[in-house]
Amino acid sequence: MKTKAKKKNAAATAAVSGAPAELSYSGLGVSAGIAIGPAHVMERGLIDVPDYCVSDVDAELKRFDVAVELSIKQVEKLRIKASTLSEAAAEELTYLLDAHRQMLAGSRLVRGVEERIRKEKLNAEAAVQAELSQIAHAFAAMEDAYLAGKIQDVREVSARLVRNLTKAGYQAFSGLAAGAIIIAEEITPADTALMDPAIVGGFASALGGAEGHTTIMARSLGLPAVLGVPSLIHAVKPGDIIALDGVRGTVVVNPSEATIARFERRREALVRRQRQLDRLRGVSAATRDDVRITLQCNLELPSELALAQQVGAEGVGLLRSEFLYMNRDTLPSEDEQYVAFKDIVEGMEGEPVTIRTLDVGSDKLAYSLGEHISPSVNPALGLRAIRLSLKVRPLLDTQLAAMLRASAHGKLRILLPMINSSSEIKRVHEAMDKVVKRLARKRIAMSDPLPELGIMIETPGAALAADSLAKNCDYFSIGTNDLTMYTLAADRGDEQVAHLYDPLHPAVLRLIRSATQAADSAGIPVNLCGEMAGNPRFTALLLGLGLRDLSMSAPNLPRIKQRILGLEMADAEKRTAQIMEQSDSGVIATLLDDFNALE
Ligand code: PEP
Ligand code: MG
């Protein structure tokens, strides 16, 4: 009640002054940039629900039960998040989520849906919709306006259930106002793939960690983003003006004129800085003492190719092939993949393109693969990446064939995600031999020699066994995003443990060093394509650890080049040697930041 009174006062003040009250929130600033625009509140609704008769009622009840369980987990996760807010906001949000939680534990809605599945043999989605309509009817007839308003909670819970039943991706980013800022509970990598940076200004959500794939996708698209802002979605109405700062992690709802002016000044400063960096396009990346560093781009989507060319990337160090599987119900054919790969290889005009086989699972779940991936208690440790490709062999064979065919059009390398053992590499070699023979029989052109086959070093196991893995592959690519997560057991996509996810932890640095040294000893190339490569804070340290080849999202490349141009390799190596003697990541951070400030 106390909270309601406060809210009323704020509304009253705003009404008197004629302008809505400015509200400021802070979260994780994960993708740089400033955006000011109208809010688009992303509600995954009850639209286009399939409606059919089920023959196996028990199976349908089970399916509904799984959706209810998943919904409960989601609400509980949000509730934990809410408890970290300020007192008033926590009270309000917790109250709301408790109501949702109760509704999921056997309310009229849940019981009614089960009844309809049992008696009418309706599919679960249609049963939810039918039950919601009936409840809404009953609520509309209520005289108490407060109780009648509670239908909104029933709608939200129903929408969550339908979303979890259909596993539907969000498809409605069309028709947005220019510069719209998307506000959501959670934004998946697949949602981000649907955002057109020419229209969308940026986004903010309640869930999501610092190095999840949504974050990476936002950086690649140059979309400012702030994650981990739990109460935002409940505070914003569609069309409210939002000012978002993806560097500082600030989101302001209904900003005053003074706040807008402040954000605009910051935006202009960032644009000026970017223009200066653009001048470095034709300059090669070399340290002051002339050590040449290769800078390549990571691509999430083919649409980023133009930017990679614009910033002068010396190739694509990592093409994540997941984009081919997102936002669809069917698997991409060999021909479709071949055309997509060929276009990118040709677009890079002779520069190498490293294409990674499918890396779904964990936070990168493609709906088209749903039947192959069952829910797992620990999805990050489950059937994902190369494990899935080796289990469902047509997935691997189709991709290898598409890559081999595209290799005839330029320089292409094949990369395998989440490798832990030599036997996994050998099995891919065997699969590749068979595909090569099949294509050769059909006289289909492939590169000669055949593409190199490399592996991601992104688990502690792979880093520790790097010397033996190096004997079975052509190159290493160090993936610090997963390597940090698995080494420290801190989920890269969970804002609750974002403070524990620390790439400067000595264990992570030692693993990067040992993988780099193992590659050097075996005489194979090594590059680093995790997000560390695109953050100038880490550049001196990575060079000091022996890396000479870095791959990052295109918008970050000019800043990294500028950092390299200002560095003396001998100094970077000396500081890295000091850092590697430390056992505390706080001390390491200070040593690194002091060095960066001096240079
Ligand atoms: C990594 O893990 O560092 C990496 C580059 O792969 P992804 O981010 O796609 O998991
Ligand atoms: Mg990875």
XYZ file of C-alpha atoms and ligand atoms in Angstrom:
610
model
C 0.000 0.000 0.000
C 2.897 2.292 0.907
C 4.242 1.817 -2.639
C 0.904 2.604 -4.231
C 0.696 5.866 -2.305
C 4.182 6.836 -3.459
C 3.294 6.039 -7.035
C 0.166 8.173 -6.797
C 2.225 11.106 -5.497
C 4.724 10.821 -8.343
C 1.883 10.721 -10.855
C 0.219 13.696 -9.221
C 3.435 15.748 -9.319
C 3.945 14.857 -12.954
C 0.345 15.781 -13.763
C 0.751 19.194 -12.100
C 3.992 19.958 -13.959
C 2.427 18.653 -17.199
C 5.320 16.313 -17.988
C 5.753 12.661 -17.025
C 8.292 12.151 -14.257
C 11.842 11.328 -15.349
C 12.935 7.921 -14.058
C 16.502 6.730 -14.176
C 17.682 3.088 -14.099
C 21.061 1.477 -14.224
C 22.169 -1.914 -15.479
C 25.008 -3.506 -17.431
C 26.146 -1.285 -20.295
C 27.062 -4.052 -22.740
C 27.137 -2.395 -26.141
C 28.494 1.120 -26.542
C 26.572 4.063 -27.955
C 23.874 6.561 -27.074
C 20.290 6.253 -28.272
C 17.278 8.473 -27.699
C 13.913 7.372 -29.049
C 10.379 6.135 -28.392
C 9.970 2.912 -26.414
C 8.745 -0.223 -28.112
C 7.691 -2.531 -25.300
C 8.202 -6.081 -26.445
C 5.368 -8.279 -25.341
C 5.319 -11.692 -26.799
C 1.596 -11.987 -27.133
C -1.070 -14.475 -27.914
C -1.101 -13.785 -31.617
C -1.252 -16.556 -34.219
C -1.826 -19.376 -31.798
C -2.281 -22.703 -33.576
C -5.636 -24.357 -32.962
C -6.079 -28.105 -33.453
C -7.455 -31.299 -31.934
C -5.003 -33.549 -30.077
C -5.150 -37.329 -30.203
C -2.828 -38.000 -27.252
C -4.360 -36.074 -24.346
C -1.772 -37.262 -21.813
C 1.099 -36.076 -23.997
C -0.587 -32.682 -24.414
C -1.121 -32.368 -20.650
C 2.564 -33.199 -20.155
C 3.550 -30.555 -22.728
C 1.445 -27.985 -20.882
C 2.963 -29.072 -17.582
C 6.488 -28.511 -18.947
C 5.463 -24.999 -20.097
C 4.027 -24.228 -16.647
C 7.232 -25.438 -14.944
C 9.377 -23.346 -17.271
C 7.159 -20.302 -16.635
C 7.530 -20.775 -12.876
C 11.316 -20.916 -13.240
C 11.325 -17.729 -15.300
C 9.147 -15.867 -12.800
C 11.312 -17.047 -9.903
C 14.427 -15.877 -11.687
C 12.870 -12.441 -12.194
C 11.801 -12.380 -8.556
C 15.360 -12.964 -7.341
C 16.458 -10.156 -9.616
C 13.711 -7.894 -8.237
C 14.937 -8.377 -4.674
C 18.151 -6.530 -5.548
C 16.244 -3.332 -6.361
C 15.592 -0.373 -4.111
C 12.982 -1.018 -1.428
C 9.940 0.517 -3.132
C 10.652 -0.920 -6.564
C 11.447 -4.346 -5.082
C 8.188 -4.359 -3.130
C 6.089 -3.467 -6.160
C 7.726 -5.916 -8.532
C 7.866 -8.760 -6.017
C 4.149 -8.296 -5.327
C 3.392 -8.549 -9.036
C 5.622 -11.568 -9.628
C 4.225 -13.341 -6.561
C 0.774 -12.975 -8.098
C 2.072 -14.493 -11.341
C 3.764 -17.298 -9.440
C 0.542 -18.120 -7.587
C -1.413 -18.093 -10.802
C 0.951 -20.672 -12.249
C 0.515 -22.951 -9.252
C -2.914 -24.342 -10.017
C -5.099 -21.240 -10.438
C -8.353 -21.092 -12.356
C -6.302 -20.366 -15.487
C -4.112 -23.466 -15.191
C -6.951 -25.728 -14.065
C -9.208 -24.409 -16.822
C -6.594 -25.089 -19.493
C -6.069 -28.656 -18.247
C -9.815 -29.194 -18.278
C -10.096 -27.995 -21.875
C -7.241 -30.238 -22.988
C -8.886 -33.197 -21.261
C -12.510 -32.595 -22.259
C -12.316 -30.678 -25.537
C -9.054 -32.319 -26.704
C -7.794 -28.814 -27.525
C -4.089 -28.203 -28.073
C -2.534 -26.388 -25.104
C -1.959 -23.006 -26.819
C -5.568 -22.802 -27.992
C -6.769 -23.954 -24.562
C -4.831 -21.088 -22.899
C -6.347 -18.603 -25.288
C -9.901 -19.916 -24.814
C -9.555 -19.896 -21.044
C -8.113 -16.373 -21.059
C -11.055 -15.093 -23.147
C -13.527 -16.563 -20.685
C -11.717 -15.148 -17.643
C -11.423 -11.734 -19.342
C -15.158 -11.758 -19.897
C -15.802 -12.432 -16.228
C -13.344 -9.698 -15.149
C -14.906 -7.141 -17.502
C -18.219 -7.589 -15.705
C -16.682 -6.727 -12.298
C -17.650 -3.437 -10.744
C -14.487 -3.017 -8.689
C -12.055 -1.266 -11.061
C -9.028 -2.529 -9.090
C -10.089 -6.166 -9.443
C -11.094 -5.693 -13.084
C -7.585 -4.335 -13.738
C -6.089 -7.604 -12.511
C -6.956 -9.164 -15.880
C -3.651 -7.679 -17.072
C -1.818 -10.176 -14.819
C -3.823 -13.071 -16.273
C -2.949 -11.847 -19.773
C 0.761 -11.634 -18.937
C 0.820 -15.126 -17.459
C -1.120 -16.491 -20.440
C 1.305 -14.823 -22.858
C 4.234 -16.373 -21.011
C 2.616 -19.823 -21.181
C 1.924 -19.512 -24.896
C 5.438 -18.276 -25.538
C 6.866 -21.270 -23.722
C 4.521 -23.648 -25.519
C 5.196 -22.385 -29.012
C 8.837 -21.468 -28.337
C 8.016 -18.767 -30.850
C 10.602 -16.163 -31.621
C 9.535 -12.565 -31.733
C 8.663 -11.586 -35.266
C 7.268 -8.125 -34.963
C 10.115 -5.651 -35.381
C 8.482 -4.283 -38.495
C 6.453 -1.086 -38.320
C 8.629 0.385 -35.566
C 9.013 4.143 -35.236
C 12.445 5.328 -36.403
C 15.018 5.072 -33.633
C 12.711 2.950 -31.458
C 14.247 1.553 -28.294
C 13.152 -1.958 -27.549
C 12.335 -2.702 -23.932
C 11.831 -6.333 -22.947
C 12.063 -8.861 -20.198
C 14.575 -10.845 -22.208
C 16.012 -10.432 -25.683
C 17.446 -13.544 -27.284
C 20.226 -13.626 -29.911
C 17.547 -14.622 -32.437
C 15.478 -11.536 -31.537
C 18.563 -9.371 -31.990
C 19.150 -10.878 -35.414
C 15.764 -9.456 -36.452
C 16.674 -5.878 -35.505
C 17.551 -3.547 -38.341
C 20.099 -1.029 -37.000
C 18.803 1.500 -39.537
C 15.483 1.499 -37.644
C 16.121 0.239 -34.115
C 17.926 2.743 -31.869
C 18.961 0.292 -29.140
C 17.518 -2.003 -26.496
C 17.293 -2.693 -22.779
C 16.092 -5.766 -20.902
C 15.696 -7.255 -17.444
C 17.742 -10.388 -18.062
C 21.058 -11.020 -19.815
C 24.752 -10.973 -18.885
C 27.842 -9.164 -20.051
C 29.145 -11.673 -22.608
C 26.066 -13.596 -23.721
C 25.338 -13.896 -27.424
C 22.702 -11.176 -27.346
C 25.421 -8.801 -26.184
C 27.828 -9.937 -28.861
C 25.170 -9.541 -31.522
C 24.345 -6.013 -30.287
C 28.009 -5.009 -30.489
C 28.328 -6.400 -33.979
C 25.272 -4.516 -35.158
C 26.449 -1.350 -33.398
C 23.232 -1.235 -31.335
C 23.570 0.455 -27.925
C 22.284 -1.933 -25.247
C 21.798 -2.092 -21.480
C 20.902 -5.414 -19.837
C 19.983 -6.458 -16.305
C 17.444 -3.674 -15.578
C 14.642 -5.640 -13.879
C 11.923 -3.074 -13.204
C 12.207 -1.204 -16.482
C 9.606 -3.148 -18.414
C 6.998 -2.377 -15.765
C 7.823 1.324 -15.723
C 7.700 1.997 -19.462
C 4.629 2.551 -21.590
C 4.805 2.159 -25.364
C 5.845 5.472 -26.892
C 7.535 6.878 -23.743
C 10.765 8.599 -24.677
C 13.866 6.678 -23.599
C 17.465 7.863 -23.398
C 19.919 4.983 -23.263
C 23.670 5.018 -22.644
C 25.257 1.682 -23.549
C 28.667 2.713 -22.181
C 27.574 3.692 -18.674
C 24.609 1.316 -18.508
C 21.999 4.044 -17.895
C 18.391 4.095 -19.092
C 16.262 7.192 -18.514
C 12.504 7.032 -19.048
C 10.828 10.310 -20.027
C 14.075 12.321 -19.854
C 13.849 16.046 -19.171
C 15.154 18.507 -21.760
C 18.345 18.916 -19.746
C 18.896 15.131 -19.684
C 18.298 14.848 -23.438
C 20.812 17.640 -24.032
C 23.359 15.793 -21.860
C 22.862 12.528 -23.768
C 23.135 14.360 -27.082
C 26.433 15.935 -26.058
C 27.781 12.489 -25.209
C 26.510 11.082 -28.495
C 28.268 13.856 -30.448
C 31.520 13.187 -28.578
C 31.307 9.478 -29.455
C 30.595 10.269 -33.120
C 33.584 12.664 -33.243
C 35.814 9.962 -31.797
C 34.530 7.453 -34.312
C 35.307 9.847 -37.183
C 38.908 10.154 -36.005
C 39.168 6.389 -35.902
C 37.771 6.069 -39.431
C 40.927 7.770 -40.689
C 42.950 4.711 -39.647
C 41.282 2.515 -42.279
C 44.251 2.284 -44.646
C 46.907 2.103 -41.896
C 48.345 -1.334 -41.004
C 48.193 -2.383 -37.403
C 51.750 -2.440 -36.044
C 53.231 -1.536 -32.681
C 55.637 1.409 -32.378
C 58.547 -1.069 -32.442
C 57.163 -2.514 -35.665
C 55.499 -5.765 -34.679
C 52.721 -6.392 -37.178
C 49.356 -7.539 -35.793
C 46.593 -9.013 -37.979
C 43.123 -7.661 -37.236
C 40.096 -9.541 -38.486
C 36.342 -9.352 -37.885
C 33.811 -11.662 -36.279
C 30.539 -11.841 -38.221
C 27.196 -12.848 -36.734
C 25.162 -11.965 -39.794
C 26.047 -11.551 -43.488
C 24.739 -7.971 -43.288
C 27.838 -7.052 -41.253
C 30.144 -7.789 -44.168
C 30.005 -4.206 -45.489
C 31.186 -2.829 -42.156
C 34.007 -5.395 -41.989
C 35.214 -4.171 -45.376
C 34.772 -0.543 -44.360
C 36.987 -0.856 -41.278
C 39.689 -2.618 -43.303
C 39.432 -6.099 -41.753
C 42.138 -8.475 -42.966
C 39.658 -11.298 -43.198
C 36.852 -12.839 -41.189
C 38.375 -14.527 -38.143
C 35.071 -16.033 -37.059
C 31.850 -16.444 -39.009
C 29.271 -17.840 -36.588
C 27.082 -20.021 -38.812
C 24.183 -19.977 -36.319
C 22.491 -17.152 -38.261
C 21.452 -19.749 -40.843
C 19.373 -21.592 -38.241
C 17.717 -18.702 -36.429
C 14.066 -17.659 -36.575
C 12.898 -20.591 -38.666
C 11.332 -24.007 -38.252
C 13.279 -25.874 -40.891
C 16.964 -26.636 -41.299
C 18.949 -24.775 -43.978
C 19.856 -26.920 -46.973
C 23.388 -27.497 -48.284
C 22.652 -25.193 -51.236
C 21.365 -22.400 -49.031
C 24.447 -22.604 -46.808
C 26.760 -22.820 -49.803
C 25.325 -19.603 -51.291
C 25.577 -17.767 -47.948
C 29.213 -18.856 -47.432
C 30.193 -18.194 -51.044
C 28.809 -14.638 -50.879
C 30.883 -13.871 -47.806
C 34.044 -15.497 -49.174
C 33.679 -13.554 -52.436
C 32.788 -10.374 -50.545
C 36.107 -10.536 -48.672
C 37.950 -10.420 -51.998
C 40.800 -12.819 -51.322
C 41.078 -12.198 -47.566
C 40.646 -15.394 -45.518
C 37.239 -16.302 -44.099
C 37.049 -18.672 -41.128
C 33.662 -20.376 -40.908
C 32.699 -22.172 -37.744
C 30.386 -25.169 -37.790
C 27.145 -24.882 -35.885
C 27.559 -23.782 -32.268
C 24.010 -23.981 -30.935
C 22.991 -25.025 -27.471
C 23.093 -23.140 -24.186
C 21.953 -19.562 -24.925
C 22.078 -20.102 -28.678
C 19.153 -22.426 -29.220
C 17.792 -22.453 -32.745
C 14.144 -23.453 -32.869
C 14.756 -25.509 -35.976
C 16.926 -27.797 -33.840
C 14.444 -28.225 -31.030
C 13.804 -31.862 -31.855
C 17.522 -32.653 -31.580
C 18.197 -30.869 -28.289
C 16.202 -31.988 -25.248
C 15.986 -29.717 -22.227
C 19.114 -30.136 -20.135
C 19.780 -29.329 -16.495
C 23.048 -27.683 -17.521
C 22.655 -26.654 -21.159
C 26.121 -25.072 -21.291
C 27.567 -28.480 -20.419
C 25.124 -30.443 -22.517
C 24.596 -31.470 -26.083
C 25.850 -28.397 -27.918
C 28.276 -27.260 -30.590
C 30.491 -30.012 -32.046
C 28.867 -32.598 -29.766
C 25.548 -32.033 -31.502
C 27.127 -31.989 -34.970
C 28.849 -35.304 -34.279
C 25.664 -36.846 -32.903
C 23.351 -35.637 -35.654
C 25.703 -36.322 -38.538
C 23.604 -34.817 -41.344
C 24.055 -31.447 -39.613
C 27.832 -31.758 -39.872
C 27.939 -33.327 -43.323
C 25.663 -30.645 -44.786
C 27.793 -27.845 -43.359
C 31.086 -29.430 -44.416
C 29.780 -29.901 -47.954
C 28.587 -26.286 -48.136
C 31.933 -25.018 -46.825
C 33.969 -27.220 -49.157
C 31.965 -26.001 -52.146
C 32.364 -22.348 -51.044
C 36.125 -22.919 -50.661
C 36.404 -22.881 -54.471
C 35.563 -19.152 -54.404
C 38.282 -17.779 -52.138
C 40.294 -18.457 -48.992
C 38.182 -20.433 -46.552
C 39.103 -22.110 -43.274
C 36.866 -24.444 -41.263
C 36.618 -24.018 -37.494
C 35.153 -26.446 -34.929
C 33.521 -25.170 -31.698
C 33.838 -26.689 -28.192
C 36.471 -29.277 -29.032
C 37.872 -31.115 -26.023
C 39.610 -34.149 -27.410
C 41.648 -35.341 -30.373
C 39.083 -38.044 -31.064
C 36.461 -35.381 -31.802
C 38.799 -33.783 -34.363
C 39.565 -37.181 -35.895
C 35.858 -37.914 -36.300
C 35.404 -34.612 -38.116
C 38.396 -35.445 -40.345
C 36.753 -38.769 -41.224
C 33.450 -37.051 -41.978
C 35.247 -34.495 -44.108
C 37.108 -37.192 -46.084
C 33.796 -38.804 -46.980
C 32.190 -35.507 -48.031
C 35.268 -34.623 -50.121
C 35.038 -37.977 -51.904
C 31.328 -37.500 -52.558
C 31.840 -34.004 -53.994
C 34.858 -35.129 -56.036
C 32.827 -37.963 -57.573
C 30.317 -35.348 -58.725
C 33.191 -33.202 -60.032
C 32.231 -30.327 -57.772
C 34.985 -27.718 -57.396
C 36.783 -27.336 -54.070
C 39.915 -25.420 -53.078
C 43.247 -27.126 -53.634
C 44.695 -27.645 -51.076
C 41.521 -28.316 -49.117
C 40.544 -25.824 -46.378
C 42.499 -25.915 -43.142
C 40.640 -27.424 -40.198
C 41.077 -25.574 -36.910
C 39.592 -25.777 -33.448
C 38.280 -23.365 -30.851
C 40.141 -23.476 -27.568
C 37.284 -22.521 -25.277
C 37.229 -25.029 -22.451
C 39.871 -25.472 -19.739
C 40.204 -29.082 -20.919
C 41.142 -28.005 -24.433
C 43.567 -25.362 -23.176
C 45.302 -27.846 -20.858
C 45.516 -30.492 -23.590
C 46.436 -27.958 -26.282
C 49.812 -29.620 -27.018
C 48.179 -32.884 -28.039
C 45.246 -31.217 -29.819
C 47.732 -29.167 -31.866
C 49.006 -32.402 -33.433
C 45.593 -33.062 -34.949
C 44.498 -29.724 -36.356
C 45.815 -26.893 -38.514
C 45.255 -23.907 -36.220
C 43.795 -22.685 -32.918
C 41.279 -19.975 -32.268
C 41.018 -19.034 -28.602
C 37.451 -18.319 -27.475
C 37.806 -16.375 -24.252
C 34.039 -15.914 -23.827
C 33.449 -19.570 -23.096
C 36.936 -20.156 -21.704
C 36.253 -17.575 -18.966
C 32.806 -19.012 -18.275
C 33.954 -22.622 -17.991
C 37.137 -21.847 -16.070
C 35.373 -19.752 -13.440
C 32.030 -21.595 -13.555
C 30.273 -18.240 -14.057
C 27.577 -18.095 -16.711
C 28.481 -15.485 -19.329
C 24.797 -14.779 -19.953
C 23.630 -14.384 -16.361
C 23.654 -10.871 -14.953
C 23.580 -12.279 -11.391
C 27.128 -13.599 -11.702
C 28.444 -10.936 -14.072
C 30.780 -9.701 -11.289
C 32.378 -13.164 -11.112
C 32.908 -13.418 -14.852
C 36.438 -12.029 -14.993
C 38.752 -12.618 -17.956
C 41.596 -11.151 -15.870
C 41.436 -14.037 -13.421
C 44.941 -15.569 -13.349
C 43.522 -18.999 -14.248
C 42.055 -17.647 -17.487
C 45.266 -15.827 -18.393
C 47.375 -18.908 -17.722
C 45.155 -20.978 -19.989
C 45.410 -18.398 -22.787
C 49.184 -18.410 -22.394
C 49.507 -22.186 -22.389
C 47.305 -22.551 -25.490
C 49.309 -19.856 -27.303
C 52.607 -21.493 -26.333
C 51.353 -24.928 -27.389
C 50.434 -23.560 -30.830
C 53.839 -21.886 -31.176
C 55.680 -25.064 -30.165
C 53.655 -27.116 -32.652
C 54.229 -24.508 -35.361
C 50.537 -23.857 -36.016
C 48.855 -20.424 -36.184
C 46.786 -19.172 -33.247
C 44.357 -16.303 -33.032
C 41.971 -15.013 -30.393
C 38.345 -14.314 -31.308
C 36.601 -13.888 -27.930
C 35.285 -10.482 -26.853
C 38.614 -9.713 -25.126
C 40.071 -9.154 -28.598
C 37.738 -6.209 -29.196
C 38.342 -4.423 -25.897
C 41.361 -2.055 -25.950
C 41.789 -2.552 -22.209
C 43.161 -6.047 -22.906
C 45.196 -5.394 -26.066
C 48.628 -4.906 -24.450
C 48.119 -8.005 -22.326
C 47.077 -10.197 -25.266
C 50.086 -9.062 -27.309
C 52.295 -9.646 -24.279
C 50.926 -13.188 -24.067
C 52.186 -13.794 -27.602
C 49.062 -13.256 -29.705
C 49.601 -11.602 -33.089
C 46.228 -12.234 -34.640
C 42.970 -10.893 -33.180
C 39.388 -11.101 -34.411
C 36.561 -8.889 -33.125
C 33.227 -7.332 -34.038
C 33.724 -4.759 -36.793
C 32.776 -1.620 -34.822
C 35.612 -2.370 -32.365
C 38.399 -2.849 -34.892
C 39.448 0.818 -35.336
C 39.811 1.312 -31.561
C 42.016 -1.775 -31.304
C 44.147 -0.608 -34.195
C 44.607 2.763 -32.521
C 45.673 1.038 -29.307
C 48.232 -1.126 -31.132
C 49.691 1.905 -32.938
C 50.366 3.510 -29.563
C 52.003 0.444 -27.992
C 55.626 -0.610 -27.629
C 55.716 -4.422 -27.764
C 58.747 -4.613 -25.459
C 56.834 -2.646 -22.788
C 53.692 -4.755 -23.233
C 55.746 -7.929 -22.777
C 57.452 -6.588 -19.673
C 54.129 -5.629 -18.054
C 52.567 -8.952 -19.046
C 55.444 -10.806 -17.379
C 54.718 -8.892 -14.144
C 51.005 -9.598 -14.472
C 51.562 -13.320 -14.969
C 53.389 -13.510 -11.641
C 50.278 -12.315 -9.792
C 47.656 -14.483 -8.162
C 44.980 -11.873 -7.578
C 42.792 -10.531 -10.376
C 42.361 -7.184 -8.569
C 46.122 -6.658 -8.609
C 46.238 -7.761 -12.235
C 43.529 -5.237 -13.142
C 45.432 -2.435 -11.419
C 48.730 -3.362 -13.107
C 46.995 -3.447 -16.476
C 44.988 -0.253 -16.024
C 48.041 1.648 -14.757
C 49.985 0.515 -17.801
C 47.141 1.522 -20.132
C 46.891 4.944 -18.489
C 50.624 5.578 -19.014
C 50.802 4.523 -22.651
C 34.071 -17.667 -27.458
O 33.545 -18.540 -26.753
O 34.943 -16.885 -27.044
C 33.656 -17.508 -28.861
C 34.290 -16.685 -29.663
O 32.584 -18.213 -29.279
P 31.073 -17.798 -28.938
O 31.101 -16.417 -28.321
O 30.322 -17.827 -30.215
O 30.638 -18.842 -27.994
Mg 32.305 -20.055 -27.684
